[in-house]
Short mmCIF file of C-alpha atoms in Angstrom, two decimals:
data_model
loop_
_atom_site.label_atom_id
_atom_site.label_comp_id
_atom_site.label_asym_id
_atom_site.label_seq_id
_atom_site.Cartn_x
_atom_site.Cartn_y
_atom_site.Cartn_z
CA MET A 9 93.46 115.65 98.24
CA SER A 10 95.76 116.94 95.36
CA ARG A 11 97.31 114.70 92.79
CA THR A 12 101.12 114.30 92.65
CA ASP A 13 102.07 115.34 89.14
CA TYR A 14 104.60 112.39 88.30
CA LEU A 15 105.12 113.08 84.74
CA GLY A 16 106.14 116.84 85.90
CA LEU A 17 108.34 115.47 88.30
CA GLU A 18 110.21 112.94 85.93
CA ALA A 19 110.53 116.04 83.52
CA PHE A 20 111.95 118.09 86.09
CA VAL A 21 114.42 115.38 87.26
CA ALA A 22 115.59 114.66 83.66
CA ILE A 23 116.28 118.30 83.11
CA ALA A 24 118.11 118.71 86.11
CA GLU A 25 120.28 115.70 85.43
CA LEU A 26 120.83 116.10 81.84
CA GLY A 27 121.13 119.95 81.87
CA SER A 28 119.35 120.53 78.90
CA PHE A 29 115.78 120.98 78.15
CA ILE A 30 116.87 119.51 74.58
CA ARG A 31 118.68 116.30 75.82
CA ALA A 32 115.81 115.59 78.09
CA ALA A 33 113.27 116.09 75.53
CA ALA A 34 115.02 113.52 73.46
CA TYR A 35 115.51 111.09 76.52
CA LEU A 36 111.69 111.26 77.60
CA ASN A 37 110.69 110.91 73.80
CA LEU A 38 109.01 114.52 73.88
CA SER A 39 108.87 117.28 71.86
CA GLN A 40 110.59 120.55 73.72
CA THR A 41 106.95 122.23 73.62
CA ALA A 42 105.66 119.17 75.45
CA LEU A 43 108.29 119.14 77.92
CA SER A 44 108.28 122.94 78.75
CA HIS A 45 104.33 122.24 79.14
CA ARG A 46 104.81 119.90 81.73
CA ILE A 47 107.51 121.93 83.68
CA ARG A 48 105.18 124.88 83.58
CA LYS A 49 102.11 122.89 84.81
CA LEU A 50 104.27 121.44 87.82
CA GLU A 51 105.70 124.63 89.03
CA GLN A 52 101.95 126.33 88.69
CA ASP A 53 100.99 123.41 90.92
CA LEU A 54 103.69 123.66 93.31
CA GLY A 55 103.55 127.61 93.36
CA VAL A 56 107.38 128.02 92.83
CA GLN A 57 109.90 128.27 90.19
CA LEU A 58 112.32 125.07 89.76
CA LEU A 59 114.42 125.92 86.98
CA VAL A 60 115.59 129.19 85.32
CA ARG A 61 116.29 128.74 81.48
CA SER A 62 118.67 130.99 79.55
CA THR A 63 119.78 130.82 76.14
CA ARG A 64 122.78 128.52 76.77
CA ASP A 65 121.87 126.59 79.78
CA VAL A 66 119.49 125.52 82.61
CA SER A 67 119.97 126.17 86.45
CA LEU A 68 117.95 125.05 89.43
CA THR A 69 116.43 127.55 91.86
CA ARG A 70 116.99 127.17 95.49
CA GLU A 71 113.63 125.56 95.92
CA GLY A 72 114.47 123.21 92.78
CA GLN A 73 117.99 122.48 94.47
CA ALA A 74 116.10 121.42 97.66
CA LEU A 75 113.34 119.37 95.92
CA LEU A 76 115.64 117.39 93.42
CA PRO A 77 117.19 114.99 95.98
CA GLN A 78 114.21 114.05 97.53
CA ILE A 79 112.47 113.26 94.12
CA GLN A 80 115.52 111.53 92.77
CA ARG A 81 115.27 109.10 96.03
CA ASN A 82 111.47 108.52 95.51
CA LEU A 83 111.58 107.73 91.92
CA THR A 84 114.55 105.26 92.49
CA ASN A 85 112.31 103.81 95.14
CA ILE A 86 109.53 103.64 92.60
CA SER A 87 111.60 102.21 89.98
CA GLU A 88 112.85 99.46 91.95
CA ALA A 89 109.63 98.53 93.48
CA TYR A 90 108.21 98.49 89.83
CA GLY A 91 111.06 96.50 88.31
CA SER A 92 110.63 93.68 91.48
CA LEU A 93 107.04 93.40 91.17
CA ARG A 94 107.45 93.11 87.21
CA LYS A 95 109.91 90.38 87.76
CA ARG A 96 108.03 88.42 90.05
CA GLY A 97 104.93 88.77 87.64
CA HIS A 98 106.78 87.39 84.65
CA ALA A 99 108.29 84.71 86.78
CA GLN A 100 104.85 83.45 87.94
CA GLN A 101 103.68 83.64 84.29
CA GLU A 102 106.52 81.66 83.40
CA ARG A 103 106.12 79.02 86.35
CA LEU A 104 103.09 76.83 86.97
CA ALA A 105 102.98 75.46 90.60
CA PHE A 106 100.32 72.60 91.84
CA ALA A 107 100.10 69.99 94.51
CA CYS A 108 99.14 66.50 93.81
CA LEU A 109 98.40 63.43 96.19
CA PRO A 110 101.67 61.12 95.52
CA THR A 111 99.84 58.24 94.10
CA ILE A 112 97.93 60.34 91.80
CA ALA A 113 100.93 61.87 90.81
CA THR A 114 102.74 58.60 90.12
CA TYR A 115 100.08 56.96 88.20
CA TYR A 116 98.42 59.73 85.99
CA LEU A 117 100.58 62.67 85.86
CA PRO A 118 103.72 61.51 83.74
CA ASP A 119 101.86 61.15 80.72
CA ILE A 120 99.74 64.17 81.50
CA LEU A 121 102.62 66.53 81.96
CA ARG A 122 104.46 65.25 78.84
CA GLN A 123 101.49 66.46 76.77
CA PHE A 124 101.15 69.78 78.68
CA SER A 125 104.77 70.65 78.19
CA ALA A 126 104.41 69.94 74.45
CA ALA A 127 101.78 72.53 74.31
CA HIS A 128 103.66 74.92 76.83
CA PRO A 129 107.42 74.61 76.03
CA ASP A 130 108.33 77.80 77.63
CA LEU A 131 106.45 76.88 80.89
CA THR A 132 108.10 75.49 83.97
CA VAL A 133 106.01 73.21 86.03
CA HIS A 134 106.54 72.83 89.60
CA LEU A 135 105.05 69.62 90.97
CA GLN A 136 104.68 69.28 94.70
CA ASP A 137 103.61 65.53 95.47
CA GLN A 138 102.59 66.06 99.15
CA PRO A 139 100.14 64.37 101.65
CA PHE A 140 96.48 65.75 101.53
CA GLY A 141 97.00 68.10 104.80
CA ARG A 142 100.07 69.68 103.38
CA ILE A 143 98.22 70.29 99.71
CA TYR A 144 95.50 72.33 101.63
CA GLU A 145 98.12 74.34 103.40
CA LEU A 146 100.11 75.07 100.17
CA VAL A 147 96.99 76.00 98.20
CA GLN A 148 95.90 78.27 101.60
CA ALA A 149 99.49 79.91 101.34
CA GLY A 150 99.28 80.87 97.68
CA GLU A 151 102.35 78.64 96.80
CA VAL A 152 100.60 76.51 94.41
CA GLU A 153 97.65 77.43 92.10
CA PHE A 154 95.64 74.28 93.04
CA GLY A 155 95.77 70.82 94.65
CA ILE A 156 94.46 67.53 93.80
CA SER A 157 93.75 65.85 97.20
CA ILE A 158 91.22 63.82 99.48
CA VAL A 159 88.12 66.09 99.80
CA GLY A 160 88.00 66.52 103.47
CA ALA A 161 86.79 69.44 106.26
CA LYS A 162 85.56 72.56 104.29
CA HIS A 163 87.69 75.76 104.77
CA TRP A 164 86.23 79.04 104.72
CA ASP A 165 89.10 80.35 102.37
CA LEU A 166 89.02 77.39 99.78
CA ASP A 167 86.84 75.82 97.26
CA ILE A 168 86.64 72.19 97.01
CA ARG A 169 85.17 70.40 94.05
CA ALA A 170 84.85 66.53 94.01
CA LEU A 171 86.13 64.65 91.12
CA ALA A 172 86.12 61.01 91.56
CA THR A 173 85.67 58.34 94.15
CA GLU A 174 88.42 55.68 94.47
CA PRO A 175 87.73 52.18 96.47
CA TYR A 176 90.13 50.61 98.88
CA VAL A 177 91.20 47.02 98.30
CA LEU A 178 92.68 44.27 100.42
CA LEU A 179 96.38 43.61 99.08
CA VAL A 180 97.98 40.14 99.45
CA ARG A 181 100.66 38.29 97.66
CA HIS A 182 99.41 36.26 94.66
CA ASP A 183 100.33 33.04 96.39
CA HIS A 184 98.22 33.94 99.56
CA PRO A 185 94.93 31.81 100.32
CA LEU A 186 92.78 34.76 99.80
CA ALA A 187 94.32 35.73 96.59
CA GLN A 188 91.94 33.03 95.10
CA ARG A 189 88.80 34.85 96.24
CA ASP A 190 86.82 37.03 93.96
CA SER A 191 86.15 39.26 97.20
CA VAL A 192 86.68 39.46 100.79
CA THR A 193 84.69 40.54 104.17
CA LEU A 194 85.99 42.17 107.09
CA ALA A 195 85.62 38.65 108.90
CA ASP A 196 88.50 37.17 106.43
CA LEU A 197 91.06 39.90 108.12
CA ALA A 198 90.80 38.36 111.62
CA GLY A 199 94.04 37.36 112.90
CA GLN A 200 95.72 38.29 109.92
CA PRO A 201 99.24 40.22 110.16
CA PHE A 202 98.84 43.59 108.86
CA VAL A 203 101.11 46.50 107.87
CA ARG A 204 99.65 49.90 108.26
CA ILE A 205 100.61 53.61 107.40
CA ASN A 206 101.63 55.74 110.21
CA SER A 207 98.87 57.66 112.31
CA GLN A 208 99.06 60.81 110.54
CA SER A 209 98.46 59.42 107.19
CA SER A 210 94.63 60.07 105.71
CA ASN A 211 95.00 56.50 104.35
CA ARG A 212 95.35 55.31 107.95
CA GLN A 213 92.32 57.47 109.22
CA LEU A 214 89.76 56.31 106.28
CA VAL A 215 90.81 52.67 106.98
CA ASP A 216 90.46 52.65 110.89
CA ASP A 217 87.00 54.51 110.36
CA ALA A 218 85.81 51.73 107.77
CA LEU A 219 87.04 48.75 109.67
CA GLY A 220 85.25 49.60 112.80
CA GLU A 221 85.21 46.89 115.49
CA TRP A 222 87.11 44.69 113.13
CA ARG A 223 90.21 46.86 113.79
CA GLU A 224 90.82 45.00 117.04
CA ARG A 225 90.94 41.83 115.56
CA ILE A 226 93.68 42.52 113.28
CA VAL A 227 97.27 41.74 113.86
CA TRP A 228 98.92 44.99 113.64
CA ARG A 229 102.47 43.86 113.04
CA TYR A 230 103.96 46.83 111.33
CA GLU A 231 103.59 50.61 110.76
CA VAL A 232 105.46 52.25 108.14
CA GLN A 233 105.85 55.81 106.89
CA ASN A 234 104.36 55.40 103.07
CA ALA A 235 102.39 52.85 100.80
CA SER A 236 105.49 51.89 98.91
CA MET A 237 107.00 50.32 101.68
CA ALA A 238 103.93 48.95 102.96
CA MET A 239 103.39 47.15 99.30
CA THR A 240 107.00 45.84 99.85
CA LEU A 241 106.15 44.19 102.88
CA VAL A 242 103.07 42.60 101.38
CA ALA A 243 105.21 41.36 98.49
CA GLU A 244 107.59 39.46 100.73
CA GLY A 245 104.67 37.49 102.44
CA ALA A 246 105.31 39.56 105.91
CA ALA A 247 101.97 40.90 106.07
CA LEU A 248 98.63 42.30 104.31
CA THR A 249 97.60 45.76 103.91
CA VAL A 250 94.41 48.07 102.60
CA LEU A 251 95.36 50.84 100.39
CA PRO A 252 93.44 52.73 97.59
CA ALA A 253 93.13 50.76 94.38
CA LEU A 254 94.95 53.43 92.25
CA THR A 255 97.88 52.73 94.65
CA ALA A 256 97.37 48.98 94.60
CA SER A 257 97.55 49.10 90.51
CA LEU A 258 101.09 50.00 90.88
CA SER A 259 102.19 46.71 91.81
CA ARG A 260 99.88 44.47 90.12
CA ASP A 261 102.40 42.20 89.01
CA ARG A 262 103.49 41.27 92.55
CA LEU A 263 100.12 41.81 94.35
CA ALA A 264 96.50 40.57 94.20
CA ALA A 265 94.04 43.51 94.96
CA LEU A 266 90.56 42.28 96.45
CA HIS A 267 87.69 44.52 97.04
CA PHE A 268 85.62 44.09 99.94
CA SER A 269 81.81 42.59 99.69
CA ASP A 270 80.47 43.91 102.91
CA VAL A 271 81.76 47.31 103.68
CA GLU A 272 82.05 50.62 101.52
CA MET A 273 85.64 51.53 102.05
CA SER A 274 86.52 54.74 99.49
CA ARG A 275 88.05 58.19 99.12
CA THR A 276 86.75 61.24 97.31
CA LEU A 277 89.48 62.83 95.07
CA GLY A 278 88.99 66.56 94.51
CA VAL A 279 90.50 69.64 93.38
CA VAL A 280 91.66 72.34 95.92
CA THR A 281 91.49 76.30 94.96
CA ARG A 282 91.59 79.37 96.92
CA LYS A 283 88.29 81.41 96.94
CA GLY A 284 88.41 84.42 94.95
CA ARG A 285 91.63 83.89 93.24
CA PRO A 286 90.86 82.72 89.49
CA LEU A 287 93.59 80.15 88.06
CA THR A 288 95.89 81.21 84.96
CA ALA A 289 95.08 80.11 81.89
CA PRO A 290 97.74 77.21 81.99
CA ALA A 291 96.46 76.07 85.15
CA GLU A 292 93.03 75.62 83.82
CA ARG A 293 94.23 73.73 81.13
CA LEU A 294 96.18 71.29 83.00
CA LEU A 295 93.51 71.00 85.75
CA ASP A 296 91.17 70.17 82.98
CA MET A 297 93.56 67.26 81.72
CA ILE A 298 93.58 66.05 84.96
CA THR A 299 90.02 66.37 85.46
CA ASP A 300 89.48 64.29 82.21
CA ARG A 301 91.97 61.43 83.23
CA LEU A 302 90.43 61.09 86.85
CA ALA A 303 87.01 60.75 85.28
CA HIS A 304 87.81 57.37 84.31
CA LEU A 305 88.68 56.13 87.93
#
């Protein structure tokens, strides 16, 4: 397969549009000798003469006139495609997108992002605080560079690395009788009114699995969409709830958090990335900062 002489075609279009070897050479930042060489090489490769050069001007042969509009269109398309890709590439360099569980984002990220932005003042950070299933989707689609989520089922196109394990705790109001205990058992939950997160929540699924048969002995009085509303109901004395310890710490002034003594109830947090797609240097730095912080869980 023969190669297309793009440099020769560029020289041909410049001469045809500017009407002069001198002006075309200046436009392309070439010597007239180098420009003439490109044209001779192009004509030899094509096997036809494209230009007729006299002492005063330059004219196109019939073959040159037929070729010119085709090359102009193609060069314009190439230039537009190149410019568009270059613009997207620079936009990606100036923007870092990642996803994170809302609880982790709320508790850990403000200080981390402040430090990170101080070191990268020209970088825009786009954080998507999403539930764990959505985080996997965003990473798969390439909309974010990485995600901090719950370690779940393996995906063929994703790398998932565990970072920390976080226990679940029972949340009660400070004046609740159980609040005076050092820990609780599953039996302590029987007959108590509870609020739980909707059935699509990862927290709901993990808690239901850990409760086992005791799930049937609890009074499930409320179902809400997020942990914030669940904690508000607990603070009002309307119900109890089970949430990750980190979430519970956001309301430590209003609620007591009690660990379970007879069941292991926890979630594993990890980083999710696309296989075969290395992180940019800023993303690597931000992930390192988040990983260091989560190591203290």
